[in-house]
Amino acid sequence: MFDFLREFVETSGYLGIFLLMFAENLFPPIPSEAIMPIAGFNAADGKLSLAGVLISGTLGALAGAYFWYVIGRVFGYERLRWLVERYGFIFTVTPEELDRARALFERHARKAVFFGRLIPAIRSVISIPAGVAAMPQLSFLFWSLIGTVIWTCFLTFAGYILHAQFELVVGWVNPVSNAVAIAVVLLYLYRLVTGRGRTARKS
């Protein structure tokens, strides 16, 4: 994967960075933790401009975030609650818990989106609850942009400053991302096994 990403960025330039960051938000196994340091390395090597790398990476990530926001917005809260009422065991959440989660998200939507864009694994899915909760579009885009710029700059400058040692960034950030993803899966499995969210199925 690492060699593929490096070759793809070198051959496709800014468009490749945009496409990779867009895909990273759709398919989390494609890691931004590797994409942007590689792009930063290419900027330090003079193959790409630093501004171009930052802009293309940020726009790609924002486009991917907006894609999931639209999916959540179209699907809507009522459909989600209908599914939870009937298949709460699979979701490991009850309709009442879903209502409380929605109310909590609505109170802290801007903070949730902003900080969510900075957390590995979470950053790829935070757009969905924002869309489901019908967070105002401009507010979502603004706070997503701020969080995305910070994350993209951090990874890009790390690759740019470390230059030939940019693989150290991947070696440090990638395990953190994996740990967060594993924790989320373990929490889900725990709730599934213990029957959290078990509801009577309605006909």
Coordinates of C-alpha atoms in Angstrom, one line a residue:
M1 CA 0.0 0.0 0.0
F2 CA 2.7 2.5 1.0
D3 CA 4.7 2.0 -2.2
F4 CA 1.5 2.3 -4.3
L5 CA 0.6 5.6 -2.6
R6 CA 4.1 7.0 -3.1
E7 CA 4.1 6.1 -6.8
F8 CA 0.6 7.3 -7.4
V9 CA 1.3 10.7 -5.9
E10 CA 4.5 11.1 -7.9
T11 CA 2.8 10.2 -11.2
S12 CA -0.6 11.9 -10.8
G13 CA 0.3 15.0 -8.8
Y14 CA -2.4 17.3 -7.4
L15 CA -5.2 15.4 -9.0
G16 CA -3.9 12.2 -7.5
I17 CA -3.7 13.8 -4.0
F18 CA -7.3 15.1 -4.4
L19 CA -8.6 11.6 -5.4
L20 CA -6.7 9.8 -2.7
M21 CA -8.0 12.1 0.0
F22 CA -11.5 11.9 -1.4
A23 CA -11.3 8.1 -1.4
E24 CA -9.8 8.1 2.1
N25 CA -13.0 9.5 3.5
L26 CA -15.1 6.9 1.6
F27 CA -12.9 3.9 2.4
P28 CA -11.0 4.5 5.8
P29 CA -8.4 1.7 5.1
I30 CA -6.8 4.2 2.6
P31 CA -4.9 6.2 5.2
S32 CA -4.5 10.0 5.1
E33 CA -1.7 9.4 7.6
A34 CA 0.4 8.1 4.6
I35 CA -1.0 10.2 1.8
M36 CA -0.3 13.6 3.0
P37 CA 3.2 13.0 4.4
I38 CA 4.1 11.5 1.0
A39 CA 2.7 14.6 -0.7
G40 CA 4.7 16.8 1.7
F41 CA 7.8 14.9 0.9
N42 CA 7.3 15.5 -2.8
A43 CA 6.8 19.2 -2.1
A44 CA 10.1 19.3 -0.1
D45 CA 11.7 17.5 -3.0
G46 CA 10.5 20.2 -5.4
K47 CA 8.2 18.0 -7.4
L48 CA 5.1 19.7 -6.2
S49 CA 4.3 23.1 -4.6
L50 CA 3.5 23.1 -0.9
A51 CA 0.4 25.3 -1.5
G52 CA -0.8 23.0 -4.2
V53 CA -0.4 19.9 -2.0
L54 CA -2.3 21.5 0.9
I55 CA -5.1 22.8 -1.3
S56 CA -5.6 19.5 -3.3
G57 CA -5.5 17.4 -0.1
T58 CA -7.9 19.7 1.8
L59 CA -10.4 19.9 -1.1
G60 CA -10.3 16.1 -1.6
A61 CA -10.9 15.4 2.1
L62 CA -13.7 18.0 2.3
A63 CA -15.4 16.5 -0.8
G64 CA -15.3 13.1 0.8
A65 CA -16.8 14.5 4.1
Y66 CA -19.5 16.3 2.2
F67 CA -20.4 13.0 0.3
W68 CA -21.2 11.3 3.6
Y69 CA -23.0 14.4 4.9
V70 CA -25.4 14.3 1.9
I71 CA -25.9 10.5 2.4
G72 CA -26.9 11.1 6.1
R73 CA -29.1 14.1 5.1
V74 CA -31.0 12.1 2.5
F75 CA -31.4 9.0 4.7
G76 CA -32.7 11.2 7.5
Y77 CA -33.4 10.7 11.2
E78 CA -36.9 9.1 10.8
R79 CA -35.6 6.3 8.7
L80 CA -32.7 5.7 11.1
R81 CA -35.1 5.6 14.1
W82 CA -37.4 3.2 12.2
L83 CA -34.4 0.8 11.7
V84 CA -33.4 1.1 15.3
E85 CA -36.9 0.3 16.5
R86 CA -36.9 -2.9 14.6
Y87 CA -33.2 -3.9 14.7
G88 CA -31.9 -2.3 17.8
F89 CA -29.9 -5.4 18.7
I90 CA -27.8 -5.0 15.6
F91 CA -27.3 -1.3 16.1
T92 CA -26.7 -1.9 19.9
V93 CA -28.8 1.1 20.6
T94 CA -32.4 1.7 21.7
P95 CA -34.7 4.4 20.1
E96 CA -34.4 6.3 23.4
E97 CA -30.6 6.3 23.3
L98 CA -30.8 7.4 19.7
D99 CA -33.0 10.3 20.7
R100 CA -30.6 11.4 23.4
A101 CA -27.6 11.0 21.1
R102 CA -29.3 13.2 18.5
A103 CA -30.1 15.9 21.1
L104 CA -26.5 15.8 22.4
F105 CA -25.2 16.1 18.9
E106 CA -27.4 19.0 18.1
R107 CA -26.2 20.9 21.1
H108 CA -22.6 20.3 20.3
A109 CA -22.7 19.8 16.5
R110 CA -20.0 22.3 15.7
K111 CA -17.5 21.0 18.3
A112 CA -18.3 17.4 17.2
V113 CA -17.6 18.0 13.6
F114 CA -14.5 20.1 14.2
F115 CA -12.9 17.7 16.7
G116 CA -14.2 14.7 14.8
R117 CA -12.2 15.8 11.7
L118 CA -9.0 15.6 13.9
I119 CA -9.5 12.1 15.3
P120 CA -8.2 9.2 13.2
A121 CA -11.0 6.7 12.2
I122 CA -13.7 9.0 13.5
R123 CA -12.9 11.7 10.9
S124 CA -14.2 9.5 8.1
V125 CA -17.7 8.9 9.7
I126 CA -18.5 12.1 11.7
S127 CA -20.2 13.5 8.6
I128 CA -23.0 10.9 8.7
P129 CA -24.5 11.9 12.1
A130 CA -24.1 15.6 11.0
G131 CA -26.3 14.8 7.9
V132 CA -28.8 12.7 9.8
A133 CA -29.2 15.5 12.4
A134 CA -29.8 18.0 9.5
M135 CA -26.9 20.2 10.7
P136 CA -27.0 23.4 8.6
Q137 CA -24.9 22.8 5.4
L138 CA -22.8 26.0 5.6
S139 CA -22.0 25.3 9.3
F140 CA -21.0 21.7 8.5
L141 CA -18.8 22.8 5.7
F142 CA -17.1 25.6 7.7
W143 CA -16.3 23.5 10.7
S144 CA -15.3 20.5 8.5
L145 CA -13.0 22.8 6.6
I146 CA -11.3 24.2 9.7
G147 CA -10.7 20.7 11.1
T148 CA -9.6 19.3 7.8
V149 CA -7.1 22.1 7.2
I150 CA -5.5 21.5 10.6
W151 CA -5.2 17.8 10.0
T152 CA -4.0 18.1 6.5
C153 CA -1.4 20.8 7.4
F154 CA -0.1 18.7 10.3
L155 CA 0.5 15.6 8.1
T156 CA 1.8 17.6 5.1
F157 CA 4.3 19.7 7.1
A158 CA 5.5 16.6 9.0
G159 CA 6.4 15.0 5.6
Y160 CA 7.8 18.3 4.4
I161 CA 10.0 19.0 7.4
L162 CA 11.2 15.4 7.9
H163 CA 11.7 15.1 4.1
A164 CA 13.5 11.7 3.5
Q165 CA 12.4 10.5 7.0
F166 CA 8.7 11.1 6.4
E167 CA 8.1 7.4 6.9
L168 CA 8.5 8.1 10.6
V169 CA 5.3 10.1 10.5
V170 CA 3.4 7.1 9.1
G171 CA 5.0 4.8 11.6
W172 CA 3.8 7.0 14.5
V173 CA 0.4 8.2 13.3
N174 CA -0.9 5.0 11.7
P175 CA -0.8 2.9 14.9
V176 CA -2.9 5.6 16.6
S177 CA -5.4 5.4 13.8
N178 CA -5.5 1.6 14.1
A179 CA -5.9 1.7 17.8
V180 CA -8.9 4.0 17.6
A181 CA -10.6 1.8 15.0
I182 CA -10.0 -1.3 17.1
A183 CA -11.4 0.4 20.1
V184 CA -14.6 1.3 18.2
V185 CA -15.0 -2.3 17.0
L186 CA -14.4 -3.8 20.4
L187 CA -17.0 -1.4 22.0
Y188 CA -19.5 -2.5 19.3
L189 CA -18.8 -6.2 19.9
Y190 CA -19.2 -5.7 23.7
R191 CA -22.5 -4.0 23.3
L192 CA -23.6 -6.7 20.8
V193 CA -22.7 -9.6 23.1
T194 CA -24.2 -8.0 26.2
G195 CA -27.4 -7.3 24.4
R196 CA -27.2 -3.5 24.6
G197 CA -29.9 -1.9 22.5
R198 CA -32.1 -5.1 22.5
T199 CA -35.6 -4.0 21.5
A200 CA -38.7 -6.0 20.7
R201 CA -39.1 -6.3 17.0
K202 CA -42.3 -4.7 15.8
S203 CA -44.3 -6.0 12.9

